Coordinates of C-alpha atoms and ligand atoms in Angstrom, one line a residue:
X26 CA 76.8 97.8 113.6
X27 CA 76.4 100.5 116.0
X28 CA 79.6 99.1 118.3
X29 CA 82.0 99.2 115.6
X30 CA 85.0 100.9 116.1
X31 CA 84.9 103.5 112.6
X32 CA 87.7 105.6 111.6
X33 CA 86.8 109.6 111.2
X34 CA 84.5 110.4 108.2
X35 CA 88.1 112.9 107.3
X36 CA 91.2 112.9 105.5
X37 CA 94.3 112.4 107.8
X38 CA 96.8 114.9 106.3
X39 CA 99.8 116.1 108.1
X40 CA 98.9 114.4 111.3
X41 CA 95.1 115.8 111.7
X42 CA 92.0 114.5 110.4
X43 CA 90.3 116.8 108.1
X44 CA 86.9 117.5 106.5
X45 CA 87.1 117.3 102.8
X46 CA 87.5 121.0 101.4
X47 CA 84.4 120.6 100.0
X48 CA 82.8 119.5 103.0
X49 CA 80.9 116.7 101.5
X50 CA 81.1 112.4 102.1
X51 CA 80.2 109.5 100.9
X52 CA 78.7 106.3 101.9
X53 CA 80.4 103.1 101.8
X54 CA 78.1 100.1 101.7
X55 CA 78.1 95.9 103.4
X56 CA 78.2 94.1 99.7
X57 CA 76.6 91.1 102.0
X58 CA 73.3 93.2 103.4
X59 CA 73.9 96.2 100.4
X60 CA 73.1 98.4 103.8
X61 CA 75.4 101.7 104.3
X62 CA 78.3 101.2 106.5
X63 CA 79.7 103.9 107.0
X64 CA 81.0 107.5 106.0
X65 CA 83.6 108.8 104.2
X66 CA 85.5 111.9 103.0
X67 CA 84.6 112.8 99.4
X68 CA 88.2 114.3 98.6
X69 CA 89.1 116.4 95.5
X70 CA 91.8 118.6 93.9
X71 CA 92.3 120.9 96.9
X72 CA 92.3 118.0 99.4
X73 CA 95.3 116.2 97.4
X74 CA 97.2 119.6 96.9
X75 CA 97.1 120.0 101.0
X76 CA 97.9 116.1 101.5
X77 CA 101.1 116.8 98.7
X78 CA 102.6 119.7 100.1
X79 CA 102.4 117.9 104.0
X80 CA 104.4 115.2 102.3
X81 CA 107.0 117.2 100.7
X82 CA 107.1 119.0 104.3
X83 CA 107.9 116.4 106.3
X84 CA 110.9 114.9 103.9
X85 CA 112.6 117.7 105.7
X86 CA 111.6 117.6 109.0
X87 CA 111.9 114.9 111.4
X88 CA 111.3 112.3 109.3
X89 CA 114.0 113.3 107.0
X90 CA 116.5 113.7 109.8
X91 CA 115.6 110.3 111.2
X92 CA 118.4 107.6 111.4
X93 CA 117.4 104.4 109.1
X94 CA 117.5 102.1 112.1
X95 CA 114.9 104.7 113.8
X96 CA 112.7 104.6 111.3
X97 CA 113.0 100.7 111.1
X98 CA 112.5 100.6 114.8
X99 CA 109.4 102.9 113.9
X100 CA 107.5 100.5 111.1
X101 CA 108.1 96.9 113.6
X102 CA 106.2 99.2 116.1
X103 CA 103.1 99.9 113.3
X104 CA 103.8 96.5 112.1
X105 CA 102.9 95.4 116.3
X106 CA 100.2 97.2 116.5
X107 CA 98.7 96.1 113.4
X108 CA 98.9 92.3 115.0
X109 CA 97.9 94.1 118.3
X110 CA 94.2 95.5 116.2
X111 CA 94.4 92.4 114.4
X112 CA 90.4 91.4 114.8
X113 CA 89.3 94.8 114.4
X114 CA 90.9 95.4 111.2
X115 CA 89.8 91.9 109.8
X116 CA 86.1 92.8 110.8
X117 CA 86.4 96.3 109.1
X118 CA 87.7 94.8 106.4
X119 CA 85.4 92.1 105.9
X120 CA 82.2 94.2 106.0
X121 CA 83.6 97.2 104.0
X122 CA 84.6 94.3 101.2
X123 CA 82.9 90.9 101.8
X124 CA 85.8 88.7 102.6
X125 CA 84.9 86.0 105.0
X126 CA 86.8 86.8 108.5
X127 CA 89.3 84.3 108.3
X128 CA 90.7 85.7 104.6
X129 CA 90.6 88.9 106.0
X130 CA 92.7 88.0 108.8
X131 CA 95.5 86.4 107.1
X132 CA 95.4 89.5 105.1
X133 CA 95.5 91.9 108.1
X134 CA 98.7 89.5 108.8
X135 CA 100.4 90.0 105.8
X136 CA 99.8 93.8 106.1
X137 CA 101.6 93.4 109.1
X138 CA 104.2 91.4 107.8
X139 CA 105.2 93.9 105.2
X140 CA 105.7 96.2 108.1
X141 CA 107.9 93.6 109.5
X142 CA 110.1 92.9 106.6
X143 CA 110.7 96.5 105.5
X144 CA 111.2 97.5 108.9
X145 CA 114.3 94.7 108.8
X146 CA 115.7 96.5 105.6
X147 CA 115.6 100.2 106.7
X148 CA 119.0 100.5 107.5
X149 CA 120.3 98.0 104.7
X150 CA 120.0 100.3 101.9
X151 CA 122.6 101.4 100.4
X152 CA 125.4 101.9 97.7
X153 CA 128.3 101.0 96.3
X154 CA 131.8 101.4 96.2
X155 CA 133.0 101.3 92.4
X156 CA 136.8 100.5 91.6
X157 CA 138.3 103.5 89.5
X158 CA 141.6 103.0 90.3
X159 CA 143.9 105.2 93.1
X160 CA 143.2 108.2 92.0
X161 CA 139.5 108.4 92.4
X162 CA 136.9 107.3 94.8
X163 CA 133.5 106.6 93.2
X164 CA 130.8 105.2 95.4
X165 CA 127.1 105.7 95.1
X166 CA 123.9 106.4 97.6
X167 CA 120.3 105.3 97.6
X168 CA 118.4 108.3 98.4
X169 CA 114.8 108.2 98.7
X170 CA 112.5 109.6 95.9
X171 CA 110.7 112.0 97.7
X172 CA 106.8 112.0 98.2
X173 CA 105.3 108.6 96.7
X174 CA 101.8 108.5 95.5
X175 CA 100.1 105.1 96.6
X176 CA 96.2 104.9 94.6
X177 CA 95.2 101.5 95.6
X178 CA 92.2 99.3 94.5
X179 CA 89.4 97.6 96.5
X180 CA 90.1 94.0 96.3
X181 CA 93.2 93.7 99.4
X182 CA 92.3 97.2 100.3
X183 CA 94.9 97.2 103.8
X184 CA 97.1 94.5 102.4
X185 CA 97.9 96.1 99.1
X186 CA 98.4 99.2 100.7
X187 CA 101.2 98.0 103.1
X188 CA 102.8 96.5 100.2
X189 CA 103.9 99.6 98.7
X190 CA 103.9 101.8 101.6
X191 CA 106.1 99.7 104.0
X192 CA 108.9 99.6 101.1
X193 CA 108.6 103.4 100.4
X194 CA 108.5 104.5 104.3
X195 CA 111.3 102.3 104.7
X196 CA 114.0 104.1 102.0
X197 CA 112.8 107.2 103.5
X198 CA 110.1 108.6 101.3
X199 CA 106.6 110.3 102.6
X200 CA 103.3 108.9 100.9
X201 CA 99.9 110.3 100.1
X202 CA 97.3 107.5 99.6
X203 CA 94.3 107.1 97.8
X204 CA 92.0 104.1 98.6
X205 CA 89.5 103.0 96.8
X206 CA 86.1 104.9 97.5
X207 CA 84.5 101.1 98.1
X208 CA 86.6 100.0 100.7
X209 CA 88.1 103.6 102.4
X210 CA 88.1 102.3 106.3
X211 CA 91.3 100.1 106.8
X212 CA 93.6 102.7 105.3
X213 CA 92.1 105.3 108.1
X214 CA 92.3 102.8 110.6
X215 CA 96.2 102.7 109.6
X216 CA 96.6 106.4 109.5
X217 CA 95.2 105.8 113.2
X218 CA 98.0 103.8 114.3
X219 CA 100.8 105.6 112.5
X220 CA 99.1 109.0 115.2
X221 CA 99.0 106.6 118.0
X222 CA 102.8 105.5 117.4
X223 CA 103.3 109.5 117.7
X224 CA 104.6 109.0 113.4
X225 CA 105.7 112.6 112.5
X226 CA 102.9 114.8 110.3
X227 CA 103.0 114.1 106.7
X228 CA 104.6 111.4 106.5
X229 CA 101.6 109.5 106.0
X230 CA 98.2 111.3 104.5
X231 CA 95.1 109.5 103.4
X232 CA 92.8 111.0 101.0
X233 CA 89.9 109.2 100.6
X234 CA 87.1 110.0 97.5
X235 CA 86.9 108.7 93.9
X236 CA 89.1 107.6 90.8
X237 CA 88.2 110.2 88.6
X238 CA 88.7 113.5 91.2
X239 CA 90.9 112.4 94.1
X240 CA 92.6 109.6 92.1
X241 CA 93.2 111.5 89.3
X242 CA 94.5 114.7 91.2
X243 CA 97.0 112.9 92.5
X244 CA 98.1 110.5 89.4
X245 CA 98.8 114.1 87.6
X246 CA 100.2 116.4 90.7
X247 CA 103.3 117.9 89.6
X248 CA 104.9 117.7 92.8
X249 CA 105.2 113.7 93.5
X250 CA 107.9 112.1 92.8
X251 CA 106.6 108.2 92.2
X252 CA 103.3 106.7 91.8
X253 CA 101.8 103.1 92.9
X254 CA 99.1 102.2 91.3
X255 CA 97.5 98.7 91.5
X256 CA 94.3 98.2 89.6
X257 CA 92.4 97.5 85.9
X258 CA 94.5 97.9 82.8
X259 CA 92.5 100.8 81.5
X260 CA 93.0 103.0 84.6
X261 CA 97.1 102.2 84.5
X262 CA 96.9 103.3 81.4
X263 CA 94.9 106.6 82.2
X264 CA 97.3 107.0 85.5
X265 CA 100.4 106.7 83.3
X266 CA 99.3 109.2 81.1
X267 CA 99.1 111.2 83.6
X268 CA 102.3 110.6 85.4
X269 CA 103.8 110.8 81.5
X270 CA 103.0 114.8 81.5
X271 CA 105.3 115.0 84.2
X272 CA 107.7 112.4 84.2
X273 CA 107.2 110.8 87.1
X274 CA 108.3 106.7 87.4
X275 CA 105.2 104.5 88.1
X276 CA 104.8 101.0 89.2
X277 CA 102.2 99.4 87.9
X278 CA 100.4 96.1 88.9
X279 CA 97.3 95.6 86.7
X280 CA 95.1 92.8 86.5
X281 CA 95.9 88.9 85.1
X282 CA 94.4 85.7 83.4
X283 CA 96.2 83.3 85.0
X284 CA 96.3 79.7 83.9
X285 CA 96.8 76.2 86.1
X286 CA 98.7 74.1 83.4
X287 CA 97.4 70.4 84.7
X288 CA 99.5 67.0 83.0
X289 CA 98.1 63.8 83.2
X290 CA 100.8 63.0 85.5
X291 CA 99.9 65.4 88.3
X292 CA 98.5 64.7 91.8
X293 CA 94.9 65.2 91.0
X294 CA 93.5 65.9 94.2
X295 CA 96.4 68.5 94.9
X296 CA 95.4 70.4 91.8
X297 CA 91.6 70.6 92.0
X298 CA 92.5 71.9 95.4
X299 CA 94.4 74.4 94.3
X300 CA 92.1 75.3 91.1
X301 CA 89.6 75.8 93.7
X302 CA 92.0 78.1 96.2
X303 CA 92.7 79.9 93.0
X304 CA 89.4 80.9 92.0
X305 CA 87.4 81.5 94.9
X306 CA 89.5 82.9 97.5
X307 CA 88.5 86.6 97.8
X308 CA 85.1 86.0 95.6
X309 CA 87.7 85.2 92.6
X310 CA 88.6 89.0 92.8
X311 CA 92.2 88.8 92.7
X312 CA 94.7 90.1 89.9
X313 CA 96.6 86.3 91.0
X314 CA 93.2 84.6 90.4
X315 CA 94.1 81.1 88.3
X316 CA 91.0 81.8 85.8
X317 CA 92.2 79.6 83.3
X318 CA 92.4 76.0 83.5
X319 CA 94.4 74.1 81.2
X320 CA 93.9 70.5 81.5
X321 CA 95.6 67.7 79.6
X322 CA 92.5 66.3 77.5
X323 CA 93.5 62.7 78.9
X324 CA 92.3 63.7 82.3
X325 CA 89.5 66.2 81.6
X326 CA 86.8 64.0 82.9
X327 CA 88.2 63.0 86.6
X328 CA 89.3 66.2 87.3
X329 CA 85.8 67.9 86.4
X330 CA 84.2 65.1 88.0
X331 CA 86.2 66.1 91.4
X332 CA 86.4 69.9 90.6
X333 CA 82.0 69.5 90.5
X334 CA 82.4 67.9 94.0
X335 CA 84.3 70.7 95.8
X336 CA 82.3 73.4 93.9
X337 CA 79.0 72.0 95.2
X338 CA 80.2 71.7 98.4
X339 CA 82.0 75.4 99.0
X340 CA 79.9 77.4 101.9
X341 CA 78.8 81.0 100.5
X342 CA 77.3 83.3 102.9
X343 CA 78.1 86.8 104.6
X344 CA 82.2 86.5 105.3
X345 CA 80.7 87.7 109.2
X346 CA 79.8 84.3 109.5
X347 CA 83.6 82.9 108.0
X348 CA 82.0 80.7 104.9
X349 CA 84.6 79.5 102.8
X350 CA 83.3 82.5 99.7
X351 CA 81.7 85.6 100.4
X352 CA 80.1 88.3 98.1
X353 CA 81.1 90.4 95.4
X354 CA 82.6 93.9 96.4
X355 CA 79.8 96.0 95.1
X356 CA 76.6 95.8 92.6
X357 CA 78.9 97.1 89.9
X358 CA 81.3 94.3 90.3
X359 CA 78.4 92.1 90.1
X360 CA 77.1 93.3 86.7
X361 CA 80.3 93.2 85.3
X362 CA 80.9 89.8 86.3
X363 CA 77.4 88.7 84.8
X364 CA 78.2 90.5 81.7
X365 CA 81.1 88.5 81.2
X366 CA 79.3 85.3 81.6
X367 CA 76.5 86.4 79.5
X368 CA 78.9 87.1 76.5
X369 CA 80.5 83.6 77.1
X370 CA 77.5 82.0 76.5
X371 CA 76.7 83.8 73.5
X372 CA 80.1 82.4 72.3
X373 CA 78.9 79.3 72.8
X374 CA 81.2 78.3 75.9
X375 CA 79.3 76.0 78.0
X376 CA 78.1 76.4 81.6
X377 CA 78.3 73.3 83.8
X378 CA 78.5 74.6 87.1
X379 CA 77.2 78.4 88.6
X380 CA 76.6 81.4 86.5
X381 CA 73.5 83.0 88.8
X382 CA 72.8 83.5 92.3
X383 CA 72.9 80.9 94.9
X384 CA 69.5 80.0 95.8
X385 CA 69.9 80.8 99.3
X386 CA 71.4 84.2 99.0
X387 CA 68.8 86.8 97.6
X388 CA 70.6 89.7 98.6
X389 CA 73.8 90.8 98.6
X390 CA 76.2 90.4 95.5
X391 CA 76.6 86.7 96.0
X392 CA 77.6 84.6 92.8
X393 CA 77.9 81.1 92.9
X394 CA 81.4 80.1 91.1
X395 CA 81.1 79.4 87.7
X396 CA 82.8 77.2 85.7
X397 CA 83.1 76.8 81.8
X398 CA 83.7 73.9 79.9
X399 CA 85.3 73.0 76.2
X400 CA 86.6 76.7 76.1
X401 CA 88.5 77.5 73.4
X402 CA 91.5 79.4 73.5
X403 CA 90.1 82.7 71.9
X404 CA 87.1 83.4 73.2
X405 CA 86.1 86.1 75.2
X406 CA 85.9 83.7 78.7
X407 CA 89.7 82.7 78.1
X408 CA 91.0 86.1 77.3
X409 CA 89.8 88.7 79.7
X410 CA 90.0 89.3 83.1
X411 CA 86.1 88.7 85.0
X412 CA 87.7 89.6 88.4
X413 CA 85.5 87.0 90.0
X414 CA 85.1 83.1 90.6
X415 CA 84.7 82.3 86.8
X416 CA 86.8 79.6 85.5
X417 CA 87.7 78.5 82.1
X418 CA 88.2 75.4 81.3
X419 CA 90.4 74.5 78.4
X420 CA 92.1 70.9 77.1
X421 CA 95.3 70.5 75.6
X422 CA 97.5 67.6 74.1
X423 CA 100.9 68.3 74.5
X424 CA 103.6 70.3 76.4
X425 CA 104.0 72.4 73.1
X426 CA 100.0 73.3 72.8
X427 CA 100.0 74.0 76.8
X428 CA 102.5 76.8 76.1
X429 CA 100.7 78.4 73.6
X430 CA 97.3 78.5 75.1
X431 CA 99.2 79.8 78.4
X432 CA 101.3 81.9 76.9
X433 CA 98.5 83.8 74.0
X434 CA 97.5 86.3 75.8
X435 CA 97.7 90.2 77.1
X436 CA 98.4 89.5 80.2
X437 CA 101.6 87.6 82.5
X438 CA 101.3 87.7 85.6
X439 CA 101.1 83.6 87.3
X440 CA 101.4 80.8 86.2
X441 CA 100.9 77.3 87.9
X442 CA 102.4 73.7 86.5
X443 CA 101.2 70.8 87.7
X444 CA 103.1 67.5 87.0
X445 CA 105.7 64.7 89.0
X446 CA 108.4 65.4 85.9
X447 CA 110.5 67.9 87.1
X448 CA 112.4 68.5 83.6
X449 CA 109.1 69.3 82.2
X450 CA 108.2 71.7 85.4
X451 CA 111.2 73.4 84.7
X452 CA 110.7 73.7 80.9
X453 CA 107.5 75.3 80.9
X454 CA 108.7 77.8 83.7
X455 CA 111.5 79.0 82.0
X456 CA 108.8 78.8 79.2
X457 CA 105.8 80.8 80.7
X458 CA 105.9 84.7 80.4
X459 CA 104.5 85.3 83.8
X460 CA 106.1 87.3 86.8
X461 CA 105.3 84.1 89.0
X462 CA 105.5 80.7 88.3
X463 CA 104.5 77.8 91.1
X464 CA 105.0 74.3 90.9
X465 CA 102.7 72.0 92.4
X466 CA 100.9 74.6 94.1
X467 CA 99.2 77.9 92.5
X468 CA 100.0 81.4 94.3
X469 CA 101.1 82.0 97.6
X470 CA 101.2 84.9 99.8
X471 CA 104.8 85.4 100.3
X472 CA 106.2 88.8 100.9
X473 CA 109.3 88.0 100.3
X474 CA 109.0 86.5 96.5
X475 CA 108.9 89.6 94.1
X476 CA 105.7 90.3 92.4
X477 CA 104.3 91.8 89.4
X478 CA 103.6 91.5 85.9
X479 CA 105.0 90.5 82.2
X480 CA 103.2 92.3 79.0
X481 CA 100.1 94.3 80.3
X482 CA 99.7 92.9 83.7
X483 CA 102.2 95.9 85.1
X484 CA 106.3 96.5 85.2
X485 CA 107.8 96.9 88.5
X486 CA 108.1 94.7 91.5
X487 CA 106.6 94.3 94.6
X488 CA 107.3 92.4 97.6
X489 CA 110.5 91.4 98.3
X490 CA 114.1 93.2 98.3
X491 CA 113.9 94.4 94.7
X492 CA 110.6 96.1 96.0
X493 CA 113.0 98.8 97.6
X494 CA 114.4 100.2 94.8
X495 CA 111.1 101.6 92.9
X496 CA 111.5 104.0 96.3
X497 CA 115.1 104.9 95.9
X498 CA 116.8 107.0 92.9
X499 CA 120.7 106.1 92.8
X500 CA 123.5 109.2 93.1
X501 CA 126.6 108.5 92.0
X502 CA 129.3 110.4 93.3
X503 CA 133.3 110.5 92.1
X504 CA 135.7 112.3 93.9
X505 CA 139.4 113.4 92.5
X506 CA 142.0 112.4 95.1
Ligands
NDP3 P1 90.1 100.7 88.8 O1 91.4 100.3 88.1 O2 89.3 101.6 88.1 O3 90.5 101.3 90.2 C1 91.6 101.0 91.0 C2 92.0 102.3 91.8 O4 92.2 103.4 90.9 C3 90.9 102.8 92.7 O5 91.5 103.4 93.9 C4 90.2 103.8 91.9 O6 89.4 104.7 92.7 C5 91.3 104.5 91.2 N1 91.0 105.2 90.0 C6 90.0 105.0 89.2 N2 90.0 105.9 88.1 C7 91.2 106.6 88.3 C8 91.8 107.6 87.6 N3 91.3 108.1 86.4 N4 93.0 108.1 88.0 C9 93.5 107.7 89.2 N5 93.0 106.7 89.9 C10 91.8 106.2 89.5 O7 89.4 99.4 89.1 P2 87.8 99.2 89.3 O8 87.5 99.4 90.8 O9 87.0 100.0 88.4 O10 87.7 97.6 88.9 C11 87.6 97.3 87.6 C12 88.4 96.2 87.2 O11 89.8 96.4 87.5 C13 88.1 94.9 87.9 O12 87.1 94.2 87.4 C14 89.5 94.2 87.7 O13 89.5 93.6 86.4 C15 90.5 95.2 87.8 N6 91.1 95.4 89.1 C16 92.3 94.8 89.3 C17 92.9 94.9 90.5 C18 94.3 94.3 90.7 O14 94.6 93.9 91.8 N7 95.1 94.1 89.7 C19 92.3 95.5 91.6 C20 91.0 96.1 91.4 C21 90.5 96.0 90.1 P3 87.9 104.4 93.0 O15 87.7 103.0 93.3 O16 87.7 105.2 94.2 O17 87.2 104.9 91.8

């Protein structure tokens, strides 16, 4: 590991990398070999106070006096030279989280891609014009909020960043970021590029360390003006909190217990496909993840039978060597996940595929995926989130009972349908309480389809137009002629 290209073992505030005010690091570990990878800054209250008040500086330097299409210009350049680093990132990536190569890739893509877009929409934001009559001119502006706080989670750790960054750098806001102290090298490696591409100071600032200091710092600082937060329902809520003393808008994308709603009618080989896509892309550790499979009771038994096929058949390994389903991110993840599959079983839901180790794999935090049969709709396998490649398998009768199931729970954030009757399709998705519902496929990567959750899996959107305005705050201004 020697010849890999790490980022500094600092912060990257106001343009300079940094030694944590405390002068200590951390180590962040290969989940596949659980060997140290590298080093990283071990951030804290003064290190996020510095970050914030670079930030709030450079709204008023010469980021702040930057035309929109400059800055545009500016995020197609990062979003080129993200494509330019493309295997670099995607090998960082993978050994800092466990994602096979090619996964990590199309993710280094994407984080590129929201560059792209948002770079497009920079100098498209704007207000309105409101009719008050001849006597008075009323239009509006969409100013920027200021300094946005970005505290993002381990799972996409580059691409979830860009999602929320590239909106908010394109409406003309500065960003302090917090990665996840699991997977802190991609977001350096960004911070990289944005001083290559000669980005003003501040406008970008990484602090790297853990939830409960560096996270928490910045979730409560007084002086930021909008917080992103992507991760488990209990922390939103702790970050909210937080961000409550203040009053300070959040966005909040939290987790999900997405169900594939399967009708006898359906192309069968096109939905095990996509039930398996679903669950083990990214180790299963996905807020989209389809963990719940609802399967019309007439077709349970060909589409296990096909499901057993493709699960025996998926290549685990190391995602160095580009198997189809890599490790766990961390031992932690992998106790939780075992936990959750210990209490199934006590439950009585009923193991027919997975649920240990894979033979072959003794170390690293592989799992083999794991899927549960003759799950009822209230038990403990169909309700939470595992945040790994655990499925639920549940039967149902009728359009009616298929509803239900999907729709009695916590969370909302995708749904798929699966059927050739395109009047029912369109029933159930006007039905579903989910942000995202997909027809005939599960979830898909687009950046341009707005994101995010109904009930506890978040508010706000990402992706997409609509993304922009979480990072603008509309002035409305009316003039007596
Ligand atoms: P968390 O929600 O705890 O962490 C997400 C991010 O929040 C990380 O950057 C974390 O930092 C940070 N954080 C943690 N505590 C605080 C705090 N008090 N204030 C501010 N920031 C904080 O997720 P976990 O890593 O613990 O994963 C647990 C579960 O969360 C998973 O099993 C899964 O269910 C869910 N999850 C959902 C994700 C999604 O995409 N919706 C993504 C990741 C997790 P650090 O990691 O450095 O502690």
């Amino acid at each position: 590991m020697n010849n890999l290209n790490l980022p500094p073992a600092k912060h990257f505030i106001n343009g300079e990398w940094v030694d944590a005010a405390s002068g200590q690091t951390f180590l962040t570990y290969d989940p596949a070999t659980e060997q140290p990878l590298a080093e990283a800054a071990h951030g804290g209250v003064a290190d996020v106070e510095q970050a914030v008040s670079a930030a709030r500086r450079a709204l008023s330097g010469a980021w702040g006096q930057m035309l929109p299409k400059e800055r545009g210009r500016f995020l197609y350049a990062v979003s080129q030279e993200i494509l330019a680093q493309r295997e670099e990132l995607a090998l960082l990536e993978t050994l800092d989280s466990g994602k096979p190569l090619t996964l990590a890739r199309r993710e280094v893509e994407g984080t590129a891609r929201y560059f792209e877009y948002y770079a497009g929409a920079a100098d498209k934001i704007h207000g309105e014009q409101i009719p008050l009559g001849r006597e008075r001119l009323d239009f509006t502006l969409r100013e920027p909020m200021g300094v946005t706080a970005h505290i993002v989670p381990w799972n996409k750790p580059l691409n979830i960043l860009a999602r929320s960054l590239a909106p908010a750098l394109a409406a003309g806001n500065t960003a302090v970021v917090k990665p996840s102290e699991q997977t802190p090298l991609t977001a350096l490696k960004l911070a990289q590029i944005f001083a290559r591409l000669d980005c003003p100071p501040g406008v970008l600032n990484v602090v790297n360390g853990f939830g409960e200091e560096a996270g928490a710092a910045l979730a409560g600082h007084t002086a930021i003006d909008h917080l992103t937060f992507t991760g488990s329902v209990p922390t939103g809520r702790e970050v909210m909190k937080a961000a409550a003393e203040h009053i300070k808008p959040v966005l909040l994308e939290l987790g999900g217990k997405s169900p594939l709603i399967i009708f006898a009618d359906a192309d069968l080989e096109t939905a095990v496909a996509e039930a398996m896509r679903g669950i083990t892309i990214n180790c299963g550790q996905m807020c989209s993840a389809g963990s719940r499979l609802l399967v019309e009771a007439s077709i349970r038994q060909p589409f296990v039978a096909l499901l057993l096929a493709q699960l025996r058949r998926l290549r685990i390994g190391p995602g160095v060597e580009d198997v189809e389903m890599g490790p766990l991110v961390s031992e932690l993840q992998f106790e939780r996940v075992s936990n959750h599959i210990e209490i199934a079983q006590s439950e009585g839901a009923e193991i027919i595929y997975g649920g240990e180790r894979p033979p072959h794999l003794p170390r690293g935090y592989f799992i083999l995926p794991t899927l549960f049969d003759r799950v009822l709709p209230d038990m403990h396998i169909a309700q939470q989130e595992v945040f790994g490649p655990v499925l639920a398998l549940t039967t149902f009768n009728d359009e009616e009972e298929a509803l239900n199931i999907a729709n009695n729970i916590p969370y909302g954030l995708i749904a798929g349908v699966f059927t050739q009757n395109i009047s029912r399709a369109l029933r159930m998705a006007s039905r579903l309480q989910a942000g995202q519902v997909f027809i005939n496929q599960y979830y898909t990567e687009d950046e341009e389809m707005p994101f995010g959750g109904y009930k506890q899996s978040g508010f706000g959107r990402s992706k997409g137009l609509v993304a922009l305005h979480h990072y603008t705050q509309i002035k409305n201004i009316a003039v007596k002629l």
